[in-house]
Amino acid sequence: GLVGEDAVAPRPGGEHILGPFISVRGRTAAGVLTLTPATLPARWSRILGLLFVSSLLVGCGSEGGGPARFMSIGTAGTGGIYYPLGGALANRLTLSDSVRQYTAEVTGGSVENANRLREGQIDLGFVLAVTLVDAYNGSGDYDTPAQDLRVIAPLYPNLHHILVPEGSEATSVGDFRGQRVSVGSPGSGTEQVSRQLLSSFGISYDDIEVRYLSFNESAGALNDRTIDGAILSVGYPAAVAMEATTTGGAQVLGVDAAKRAELLEQYPFYGEYTIPAGTYAGQDEDVETVGLLTWIVGNASLPDEVVTALLDIIHDEAAALEQVHPIAAQIDLAELRQAPIPLHPAVESWLATKGL
């Protein structure tokens, strides 16, 4: 609504000048701006900049002249894989959408993401299959079902990494009884699968000394020998496992065939996976284990065009996502046919058009 000398005048490269005071750079449809103070003192430049951004986002947030719609993607901590992948998807969604701006949020991971989706606090979230099934059915840690949740897309598989310190005599999870074991951060997806894995060996938390440690804390504790084992649910190659095996000589244990079959029968969303030989220092042979997918999840009310745009990005821009993290190469959209809860209706339509 600025006119005359106060009008926003364009400069080459997408930069605009607000009178003599502030320069603005960015795509206003998404509200992505950079403010550069000019001649006013810094304090007044900051004030005017904030006022200008507020008015711009309200009045010019979309190409239709309405306010921009802000969409959030729940990921996990900044040290893992979820966050950079979520950031890459948010950036590409914003560029493809003229009326919405997407942001990757730092969260506590799968459990928090499922809870915030239930409450409508985020629009999309990365959720491990075990958490997703429990949340949808109202089982496990959930008292009431969240049956409005829908699968939007698969991410990569999270494999059970079972680590023990260098020189450990343990050969399987069955040897963890009476030991100090890291089961993941409290309430995390890793902590959920740790309980399931231990239970398959007849071990409960009463039978071990439980340590609720993050991935990085687990690696440090293995190196310091303050724990006797760690269970991690993470894609490979995992930085935490690389650190523990390289700097501390930790060993990676597998899950034997009988236990893999037992887990798959009890938890249909599990799968059998192989950590190839040479993935980690000192790992001379393939390690057979189990794992489960992470899913991108939303509610049934998520607009169809958002779902379609996200699937198109994953399908058409796979190489760009792999540059963010090579684990993106493990994303297989055909996994949508094996989703553990119902698909969003727009996913069904998209699959039909792609012949998948």
mmCIF file of C-alpha atoms in Angstrom:
data_model
loop_
_atom_site.group_PDB
_atom_site.id
_atom_site.type_symbol
_atom_site.label_atom_id
_atom_site.label_comp_id
_atom_site.label_asym_id
_atom_site.label_seq_id
_atom_site.Cartn_x
_atom_site.Cartn_y
_atom_site.Cartn_z
ATOM 1 C CA GLY A 1 0.000 0.000 0.000
ATOM 2 C CA LEU A 2 3.015 2.342 -0.258
ATOM 3 C CA VAL A 3 2.938 5.120 -2.904
ATOM 4 C CA GLY A 4 5.054 8.038 -4.080
ATOM 5 C CA GLU A 5 8.495 8.353 -2.513
ATOM 6 C CA ASP A 6 7.734 5.579 -0.025
ATOM 7 C CA ALA A 7 7.022 3.008 -2.727
ATOM 8 C CA VAL A 8 9.135 -0.138 -2.867
ATOM 9 C CA ALA A 9 11.452 0.419 -5.822
ATOM 10 C CA PRO A 10 13.062 -2.637 -7.436
ATOM 11 C CA ARG A 11 16.772 -3.134 -7.938
ATOM 12 C CA PRO A 12 18.534 -5.768 -10.029
ATOM 13 C CA GLY A 13 18.654 -9.212 -8.444
ATOM 14 C CA GLY A 14 15.295 -8.977 -6.672
ATOM 15 C CA GLU A 15 16.341 -6.294 -4.162
ATOM 16 C CA HIS A 16 13.882 -3.538 -3.261
ATOM 17 C CA ILE A 17 14.390 -0.153 -1.572
ATOM 18 C CA LEU A 18 11.929 1.141 0.999
ATOM 19 C CA GLY A 19 12.481 4.910 0.651
ATOM 20 C CA PRO A 20 15.965 5.840 1.904
ATOM 21 C CA PHE A 21 15.840 3.511 4.900
ATOM 22 C CA ILE A 22 15.828 -0.197 4.221
ATOM 23 C CA SER A 23 16.593 -2.541 1.373
ATOM 24 C CA VAL A 24 14.633 -5.781 1.111
ATOM 25 C CA ARG A 25 15.677 -8.916 -0.715
ATOM 26 C CA GLY A 26 13.671 -12.085 -1.224
ATOM 27 C CA ARG A 27 10.514 -13.659 -2.549
ATOM 28 C CA THR A 28 7.658 -11.804 -0.917
ATOM 29 C CA ALA A 29 5.068 -14.448 -1.781
ATOM 30 C CA ALA A 30 6.746 -16.672 0.804
ATOM 31 C CA GLY A 31 7.763 -13.891 3.127
ATOM 32 C CA VAL A 32 11.434 -14.766 2.700
ATOM 33 C CA LEU A 33 13.262 -11.489 3.231
ATOM 34 C CA THR A 34 16.646 -10.015 4.041
ATOM 35 C CA LEU A 35 16.709 -6.474 5.462
ATOM 36 C CA THR A 36 19.738 -4.234 5.004
ATOM 37 C CA PRO A 37 19.838 -0.986 7.036
ATOM 38 C CA ALA A 38 20.887 2.093 5.093
ATOM 39 C CA THR A 39 21.163 5.607 6.427
ATOM 40 C CA LEU A 40 19.201 5.548 9.698
ATOM 41 C CA PRO A 41 20.757 4.642 13.065
ATOM 42 C CA ALA A 42 20.712 0.888 13.705
ATOM 43 C CA ARG A 43 17.953 1.047 16.364
ATOM 44 C CA TRP A 44 15.503 2.852 14.084
ATOM 45 C CA SER A 45 16.428 0.707 11.112
ATOM 46 C CA ARG A 46 15.558 -2.415 13.106
ATOM 47 C CA ILE A 47 12.218 -0.963 14.205
ATOM 48 C CA LEU A 48 11.266 0.105 10.692
ATOM 49 C CA GLY A 49 12.405 -3.228 9.336
ATOM 50 C CA LEU A 50 10.179 -5.160 11.710
ATOM 51 C CA LEU A 51 7.204 -2.948 10.921
ATOM 52 C CA PHE A 52 7.796 -3.348 7.212
ATOM 53 C CA VAL A 53 8.110 -7.147 7.384
ATOM 54 C CA SER A 54 4.912 -7.386 9.442
ATOM 55 C CA SER A 55 2.950 -5.306 6.966
ATOM 56 C CA LEU A 56 4.434 -7.160 4.006
ATOM 57 C CA LEU A 57 3.578 -10.598 5.379
ATOM 58 C CA VAL A 58 0.037 -9.540 6.199
ATOM 59 C CA GLY A 59 -0.669 -7.613 3.018
ATOM 60 C CA CYS A 60 1.460 -9.357 0.424
ATOM 61 C CA GLY A 61 1.953 -12.852 1.785
ATOM 62 C CA SER A 62 0.523 -14.623 -1.239
ATOM 63 C CA GLU A 63 0.111 -13.948 -4.898
ATOM 64 C CA GLY A 64 -3.601 -13.573 -4.302
ATOM 65 C CA GLY A 65 -2.984 -10.702 -1.888
ATOM 66 C CA GLY A 66 -4.042 -12.694 1.194
ATOM 67 C CA PRO A 67 -1.884 -13.617 4.171
ATOM 68 C CA ALA A 68 0.736 -16.322 3.678
ATOM 69 C CA ARG A 69 -0.116 -19.695 5.188
ATOM 70 C CA PHE A 70 2.716 -20.992 7.336
ATOM 71 C CA MET A 71 3.180 -24.770 7.362
ATOM 72 C CA SER A 72 5.458 -26.604 9.780
ATOM 73 C CA ILE A 73 7.272 -29.939 9.447
ATOM 74 C CA GLY A 74 8.193 -31.685 12.708
ATOM 75 C CA THR A 75 11.615 -33.353 12.416
ATOM 76 C CA ALA A 76 13.942 -34.084 15.376
ATOM 77 C CA GLY A 77 17.158 -32.685 16.840
ATOM 78 C CA THR A 78 19.693 -30.800 14.737
ATOM 79 C CA GLY A 79 22.302 -33.534 15.136
ATOM 80 C CA GLY A 80 20.368 -36.235 13.279
ATOM 81 C CA ILE A 81 19.173 -36.861 9.726
ATOM 82 C CA TYR A 82 15.526 -35.826 10.091
ATOM 83 C CA TYR A 83 16.268 -32.125 10.484
ATOM 84 C CA PRO A 84 18.418 -31.505 7.365
ATOM 85 C CA LEU A 85 16.082 -33.600 5.226
ATOM 86 C CA GLY A 86 13.096 -31.747 6.640
ATOM 87 C CA GLY A 87 14.792 -28.444 5.904
ATOM 88 C CA ALA A 88 15.454 -29.452 2.305
ATOM 89 C CA LEU A 89 11.837 -30.507 1.806
ATOM 90 C CA ALA A 90 10.555 -27.305 3.439
ATOM 91 C CA ASN A 91 12.714 -25.186 1.140
ATOM 92 C CA ARG A 92 11.560 -26.955 -2.006
ATOM 93 C CA LEU A 93 7.916 -26.911 -0.947
ATOM 94 C CA THR A 94 8.117 -23.168 -0.329
ATOM 95 C CA LEU A 95 9.609 -22.597 -3.772
ATOM 96 C CA SER A 96 6.849 -24.647 -5.408
ATOM 97 C CA ASP A 97 3.943 -23.110 -3.479
ATOM 98 C CA SER A 98 2.846 -19.528 -4.122
ATOM 99 C CA VAL A 99 0.609 -19.247 -1.041
ATOM 100 C CA ARG A 100 2.416 -21.205 1.680
ATOM 101 C CA GLN A 101 5.732 -21.024 3.481
ATOM 102 C CA TYR A 102 7.151 -24.207 5.020
ATOM 103 C CA THR A 103 9.501 -24.482 7.967
ATOM 104 C CA ALA A 104 11.322 -27.497 9.446
ATOM 105 C CA GLU A 105 10.920 -27.469 13.223
ATOM 106 C CA VAL A 106 13.367 -28.917 15.724
ATOM 107 C CA THR A 107 11.456 -31.401 17.919
ATOM 108 C CA GLY A 108 12.028 -34.342 20.212
ATOM 109 C CA GLY A 109 11.407 -36.763 17.344
ATOM 110 C CA SER A 110 8.723 -39.306 16.503
ATOM 111 C CA VAL A 111 6.700 -39.290 19.711
ATOM 112 C CA GLU A 112 6.532 -35.515 19.958
ATOM 113 C CA ASN A 113 5.711 -35.247 16.267
ATOM 114 C CA ALA A 114 2.825 -37.695 16.593
ATOM 115 C CA ASN A 115 1.491 -35.823 19.622
ATOM 116 C CA ARG A 116 1.723 -32.445 17.914
ATOM 117 C CA LEU A 117 0.020 -33.765 14.793
ATOM 118 C CA ARG A 118 -2.836 -34.999 16.986
ATOM 119 C CA GLU A 119 -3.149 -31.542 18.505
ATOM 120 C CA GLY A 120 -2.918 -29.738 15.165
ATOM 121 C CA GLN A 121 0.287 -27.953 16.207
ATOM 122 C CA ILE A 122 2.239 -29.055 13.130
ATOM 123 C CA ASP A 123 1.136 -29.908 9.585
ATOM 124 C CA LEU A 124 3.587 -32.669 8.698
ATOM 125 C CA GLY A 125 5.828 -34.805 10.865
ATOM 126 C CA PHE A 126 8.470 -37.520 10.606
ATOM 127 C CA VAL A 127 7.234 -40.504 12.615
ATOM 128 C CA LEU A 128 8.803 -43.923 13.131
ATOM 129 C CA ALA A 129 6.478 -46.812 12.236
ATOM 130 C CA VAL A 130 6.210 -48.140 15.801
ATOM 131 C CA THR A 131 5.124 -44.727 17.079
ATOM 132 C CA LEU A 132 2.747 -44.236 14.162
ATOM 133 C CA VAL A 133 0.960 -47.551 14.717
ATOM 134 C CA ASP A 134 0.612 -46.937 18.455
ATOM 135 C CA ALA A 135 -0.678 -43.388 17.962
ATOM 136 C CA TYR A 136 -3.189 -44.400 15.282
ATOM 137 C CA ASN A 137 -4.536 -47.370 17.244
ATOM 138 C CA GLY A 138 -4.362 -45.820 20.703
ATOM 139 C CA SER A 139 -2.000 -48.532 21.951
ATOM 140 C CA GLY A 140 1.331 -48.501 23.747
ATOM 141 C CA ASP A 141 1.899 -45.041 25.180
ATOM 142 C CA TYR A 142 -1.351 -43.667 23.701
ATOM 143 C CA ASP A 143 -4.653 -43.896 25.585
ATOM 144 C CA THR A 144 -6.853 -42.738 22.715
ATOM 145 C CA PRO A 145 -6.543 -43.454 18.977
ATOM 146 C CA ALA A 146 -5.549 -40.705 16.552
ATOM 147 C CA GLN A 147 -7.362 -42.073 13.524
ATOM 148 C CA ASP A 148 -7.185 -38.811 11.597
ATOM 149 C CA LEU A 149 -3.487 -39.485 10.926
ATOM 150 C CA ARG A 150 -2.561 -40.368 7.354
ATOM 151 C CA VAL A 151 0.637 -41.505 5.642
ATOM 152 C CA ILE A 152 1.951 -39.020 3.094
ATOM 153 C CA ALA A 153 5.313 -40.541 2.067
ATOM 154 C CA PRO A 154 8.007 -42.960 3.235
ATOM 155 C CA LEU A 155 11.463 -41.941 4.319
ATOM 156 C CA TYR A 156 14.433 -44.258 4.834
ATOM 157 C CA PRO A 157 14.529 -47.381 7.040
ATOM 158 C CA ASN A 158 15.838 -47.074 10.585
ATOM 159 C CA LEU A 159 17.890 -50.157 11.375
ATOM 160 C CA HIS A 160 18.456 -51.598 14.836
ATOM 161 C CA HIS A 161 22.107 -50.875 15.592
ATOM 162 C CA ILE A 162 23.252 -52.911 18.597
ATOM 163 C CA LEU A 163 26.622 -51.652 19.836
ATOM 164 C CA VAL A 164 28.937 -52.990 22.518
ATOM 165 C CA PRO A 165 32.317 -51.658 23.689
ATOM 166 C CA GLU A 166 35.575 -52.978 22.311
ATOM 167 C CA GLY A 167 36.467 -56.318 23.913
ATOM 168 C CA SER A 168 32.918 -57.073 25.057
ATOM 169 C CA GLU A 169 32.024 -60.751 25.339
ATOM 170 C CA ALA A 170 28.391 -60.095 24.400
ATOM 171 C CA THR A 171 27.306 -61.671 21.130
ATOM 172 C CA SER A 172 23.613 -60.741 21.170
ATOM 173 C CA VAL A 173 21.002 -58.705 23.028
ATOM 174 C CA GLY A 174 20.369 -61.832 25.098
ATOM 175 C CA ASP A 175 23.669 -61.154 26.863
ATOM 176 C CA PHE A 176 22.496 -57.731 28.104
ATOM 177 C CA ARG A 177 20.771 -59.117 31.185
ATOM 178 C CA GLY A 178 22.240 -57.428 34.262
ATOM 179 C CA GLN A 179 24.199 -54.972 32.088
ATOM 180 C CA ARG A 180 24.157 -51.176 31.686
ATOM 181 C CA VAL A 181 22.256 -50.532 28.470
ATOM 182 C CA SER A 182 21.417 -47.300 26.671
ATOM 183 C CA VAL A 183 17.873 -47.551 25.286
ATOM 184 C CA GLY A 184 17.635 -44.058 23.780
ATOM 185 C CA SER A 185 16.200 -40.783 25.016
ATOM 186 C CA PRO A 186 13.035 -41.059 27.137
ATOM 187 C CA GLY A 187 9.924 -41.359 24.982
ATOM 188 C CA SER A 188 11.871 -41.525 21.731
ATOM 189 C CA GLY A 189 11.230 -43.931 18.871
ATOM 190 C CA THR A 190 14.527 -45.618 19.730
ATOM 191 C CA GLU A 191 13.324 -46.178 23.288
ATOM 192 C CA GLN A 192 10.138 -47.791 21.977
ATOM 193 C CA VAL A 193 11.970 -50.239 19.726
ATOM 194 C CA SER A 194 14.508 -50.965 22.471
ATOM 195 C CA ARG A 195 11.710 -52.211 24.699
ATOM 196 C CA GLN A 196 10.396 -54.429 21.904
ATOM 197 C CA LEU A 197 13.822 -55.829 21.047
ATOM 198 C CA LEU A 198 14.697 -56.574 24.675
ATOM 199 C CA SER A 199 11.307 -58.161 25.235
ATOM 200 C CA SER A 200 11.868 -60.565 22.347
ATOM 201 C CA PHE A 201 14.849 -61.880 24.333
ATOM 202 C CA GLY A 202 12.779 -62.141 27.512
ATOM 203 C CA ILE A 203 14.444 -59.074 29.032
ATOM 204 C CA SER A 204 12.540 -56.207 30.688
ATOM 205 C CA TYR A 205 13.822 -52.945 32.084
ATOM 206 C CA ASP A 206 13.856 -54.637 35.495
ATOM 207 C CA ASP A 207 16.537 -56.995 34.210
ATOM 208 C CA ILE A 208 19.032 -54.319 33.109
ATOM 209 C CA GLU A 209 20.464 -51.030 34.324
ATOM 210 C CA VAL A 210 18.613 -48.654 32.022
ATOM 211 C CA ARG A 211 20.428 -45.634 30.643
ATOM 212 C CA TYR A 212 18.286 -43.084 28.783
ATOM 213 C CA LEU A 213 20.941 -41.570 26.529
ATOM 214 C CA SER A 214 20.843 -39.675 23.250
ATOM 215 C CA PHE A 215 22.794 -41.001 20.271
ATOM 216 C CA ASN A 216 25.805 -38.786 20.961
ATOM 217 C CA GLU A 217 25.721 -39.618 24.670
ATOM 218 C CA SER A 218 25.606 -43.321 23.824
ATOM 219 C CA ALA A 219 28.697 -43.023 21.621
ATOM 220 C CA GLY A 220 30.585 -41.219 24.388
ATOM 221 C CA ALA A 221 29.507 -43.744 26.999
ATOM 222 C CA LEU A 222 30.616 -46.652 24.823
ATOM 223 C CA ASN A 223 34.008 -45.014 24.319
ATOM 224 C CA ASP A 224 34.305 -44.374 28.080
ATOM 225 C CA ARG A 225 33.025 -47.866 28.893
ATOM 226 C CA THR A 226 30.375 -46.483 31.223
ATOM 227 C CA ILE A 227 27.743 -48.623 29.474
ATOM 228 C CA ASP A 228 27.858 -52.228 28.305
ATOM 229 C CA GLY A 229 25.615 -51.841 25.295
ATOM 230 C CA ALA A 230 23.476 -49.438 23.296
ATOM 231 C CA ILE A 231 20.442 -49.947 21.092
ATOM 232 C CA LEU A 232 19.949 -47.338 18.379
ATOM 233 C CA SER A 233 17.214 -47.066 15.762
ATOM 234 C CA VAL A 234 18.866 -45.111 12.976
ATOM 235 C CA GLY A 235 19.556 -45.204 9.248
ATOM 236 C CA TYR A 236 22.927 -46.365 7.994
ATOM 237 C CA PRO A 237 25.628 -45.256 7.768
ATOM 238 C CA ALA A 238 24.962 -43.648 11.149
ATOM 239 C CA ALA A 239 27.379 -40.959 12.331
ATOM 240 C CA VAL A 240 27.025 -42.105 15.926
ATOM 241 C CA ALA A 241 27.967 -45.687 15.036
ATOM 242 C CA MET A 242 30.854 -44.470 12.900
ATOM 243 C CA GLU A 243 32.176 -42.450 15.825
ATOM 244 C CA ALA A 244 31.795 -45.298 18.314
ATOM 245 C CA THR A 245 33.465 -47.860 16.059
ATOM 246 C CA THR A 246 36.220 -45.574 14.778
ATOM 247 C CA THR A 247 37.309 -43.764 17.931
ATOM 248 C CA GLY A 248 36.324 -46.332 20.553
ATOM 249 C CA GLY A 249 36.520 -49.652 18.742
ATOM 250 C CA ALA A 250 32.872 -50.506 19.445
ATOM 251 C CA GLN A 251 31.432 -53.598 17.769
ATOM 252 C CA VAL A 252 28.136 -53.932 15.889
ATOM 253 C CA LEU A 253 26.019 -56.985 16.743
ATOM 254 C CA GLY A 254 23.294 -58.511 14.630
ATOM 255 C CA VAL A 255 19.924 -60.121 15.310
ATOM 256 C CA ASP A 256 19.801 -63.859 14.592
ATOM 257 C CA ALA A 257 17.358 -65.339 12.098
ATOM 258 C CA ALA A 258 15.006 -66.845 14.699
ATOM 259 C CA LYS A 259 14.618 -63.543 16.528
ATOM 260 C CA ARG A 260 14.149 -61.651 13.271
ATOM 261 C CA ALA A 261 11.303 -63.979 12.328
ATOM 262 C CA GLU A 262 9.762 -63.613 15.785
ATOM 263 C CA LEU A 263 9.875 -59.828 15.644
ATOM 264 C CA LEU A 264 8.392 -59.706 12.143
ATOM 265 C CA GLU A 265 5.534 -61.960 13.202
ATOM 266 C CA GLN A 266 4.755 -59.853 16.263
ATOM 267 C CA TYR A 267 5.299 -56.472 14.602
ATOM 268 C CA PRO A 268 4.272 -56.556 10.914
ATOM 269 C CA PHE A 269 5.758 -53.094 10.313
ATOM 270 C CA TYR A 270 9.269 -54.469 10.928
ATOM 271 C CA GLY A 271 11.495 -55.635 8.093
ATOM 272 C CA GLU A 272 14.743 -57.553 7.686
ATOM 273 C CA TYR A 273 17.758 -55.485 6.699
ATOM 274 C CA THR A 274 21.487 -55.868 6.177
ATOM 275 C CA ILE A 275 24.230 -53.475 7.266
ATOM 276 C CA PRO A 276 26.801 -54.176 4.521
ATOM 277 C CA ALA A 277 30.328 -55.242 5.441
ATOM 278 C CA GLY A 278 32.678 -52.294 5.717
ATOM 279 C CA THR A 279 29.973 -49.821 6.697
ATOM 280 C CA TYR A 280 31.696 -49.300 10.049
ATOM 281 C CA ALA A 281 35.282 -49.623 11.230
ATOM 282 C CA GLY A 282 36.157 -53.202 12.108
ATOM 283 C CA GLN A 283 32.971 -54.581 10.507
ATOM 284 C CA ASP A 284 34.344 -57.229 8.171
ATOM 285 C CA GLU A 285 31.073 -59.062 7.527
ATOM 286 C CA ASP A 286 27.465 -58.195 6.758
ATOM 287 C CA VAL A 287 25.385 -57.640 9.879
ATOM 288 C CA GLU A 288 21.823 -58.975 9.665
ATOM 289 C CA THR A 289 19.314 -57.008 11.694
ATOM 290 C CA VAL A 290 15.758 -55.672 11.711
ATOM 291 C CA GLY A 291 14.414 -52.196 11.181
ATOM 292 C CA LEU A 292 11.392 -50.115 10.366
ATOM 293 C CA LEU A 293 10.583 -47.159 8.191
ATOM 294 C CA THR A 294 10.128 -43.562 9.137
ATOM 295 C CA TRP A 295 7.037 -42.059 7.520
ATOM 296 C CA ILE A 296 6.064 -38.512 6.639
ATOM 297 C CA VAL A 297 2.659 -38.126 8.264
ATOM 298 C CA GLY A 298 -0.125 -35.552 8.201
ATOM 299 C CA ASN A 299 -3.800 -35.387 9.042
ATOM 300 C CA ALA A 300 -6.601 -36.316 6.650
ATOM 301 C CA SER A 301 -7.432 -32.607 6.322
ATOM 302 C CA LEU A 302 -4.026 -31.748 4.825
ATOM 303 C CA PRO A 303 -4.709 -30.075 1.442
ATOM 304 C CA ASP A 304 -4.354 -32.386 -1.543
ATOM 305 C CA GLU A 305 -2.038 -29.963 -3.344
ATOM 306 C CA VAL A 306 0.443 -30.062 -0.450
ATOM 307 C CA VAL A 307 0.499 -33.862 -0.554
ATOM 308 C CA THR A 308 0.976 -33.931 -4.325
ATOM 309 C CA ALA A 309 3.745 -31.309 -4.211
ATOM 310 C CA LEU A 310 5.643 -33.248 -1.553
ATOM 311 C CA LEU A 311 5.428 -36.516 -3.471
ATOM 312 C CA ASP A 312 6.515 -34.796 -6.687
ATOM 313 C CA ILE A 313 9.582 -33.374 -4.944
ATOM 314 C CA ILE A 314 10.605 -36.760 -3.520
ATOM 315 C CA HIS A 315 10.022 -38.414 -6.908
ATOM 316 C CA ASP A 316 11.475 -35.768 -9.225
ATOM 317 C CA GLU A 317 14.237 -34.236 -7.097
ATOM 318 C CA ALA A 318 15.771 -37.357 -5.582
ATOM 319 C CA ALA A 319 19.305 -36.368 -6.666
ATOM 320 C CA ALA A 320 19.012 -32.997 -4.912
ATOM 321 C CA LEU A 321 17.825 -34.667 -1.708
ATOM 322 C CA GLU A 322 20.748 -37.090 -1.860
ATOM 323 C CA GLN A 323 23.099 -34.112 -1.903
ATOM 324 C CA VAL A 324 21.620 -33.058 1.446
ATOM 325 C CA HIS A 325 22.250 -36.547 2.836
ATOM 326 C CA PRO A 326 23.147 -39.736 0.919
ATOM 327 C CA ILE A 327 20.627 -41.727 2.953
ATOM 328 C CA ALA A 328 17.908 -40.138 0.818
ATOM 329 C CA ALA A 329 18.895 -42.686 -1.847
ATOM 330 C CA GLN A 330 17.169 -45.295 0.344
ATOM 331 C CA ILE A 331 13.756 -43.620 0.012
ATOM 332 C CA ASP A 332 11.471 -45.943 -1.964
ATOM 333 C CA LEU A 333 8.037 -44.573 -2.823
ATOM 334 C CA ALA A 334 6.848 -48.092 -3.633
ATOM 335 C CA GLU A 335 6.823 -48.634 0.148
ATOM 336 C CA LEU A 336 3.583 -46.628 0.186
ATOM 337 C CA ARG A 337 1.802 -49.864 -0.722
ATOM 338 C CA GLN A 338 2.997 -51.296 2.609
ATOM 339 C CA ALA A 339 2.006 -48.332 4.788
ATOM 340 C CA PRO A 340 1.040 -49.361 8.346
ATOM 341 C CA ILE A 341 -1.935 -46.948 8.519
ATOM 342 C CA PRO A 342 -4.237 -45.518 5.810
ATOM 343 C CA LEU A 343 -2.833 -43.311 3.074
ATOM 344 C CA HIS A 344 -3.999 -39.754 2.518
ATOM 345 C CA PRO A 345 -6.546 -39.796 -0.355
ATOM 346 C CA ALA A 346 -4.265 -37.596 -2.463
ATOM 347 C CA VAL A 347 -1.527 -40.218 -2.157
ATOM 348 C CA GLU A 348 -3.808 -42.830 -3.722
ATOM 349 C CA SER A 349 -4.505 -40.477 -6.619
ATOM 350 C CA TRP A 350 -0.822 -39.684 -7.070
ATOM 351 C CA LEU A 351 0.139 -43.372 -7.084
ATOM 352 C CA ALA A 352 -2.466 -44.062 -9.758
ATOM 353 C CA THR A 353 -1.078 -41.321 -12.019
ATOM 354 C CA LYS A 354 2.483 -42.633 -11.599
ATOM 355 C CA GLY A 355 1.539 -46.281 -12.067
ATOM 356 C CA LEU A 356 3.217 -47.270 -8.798
#
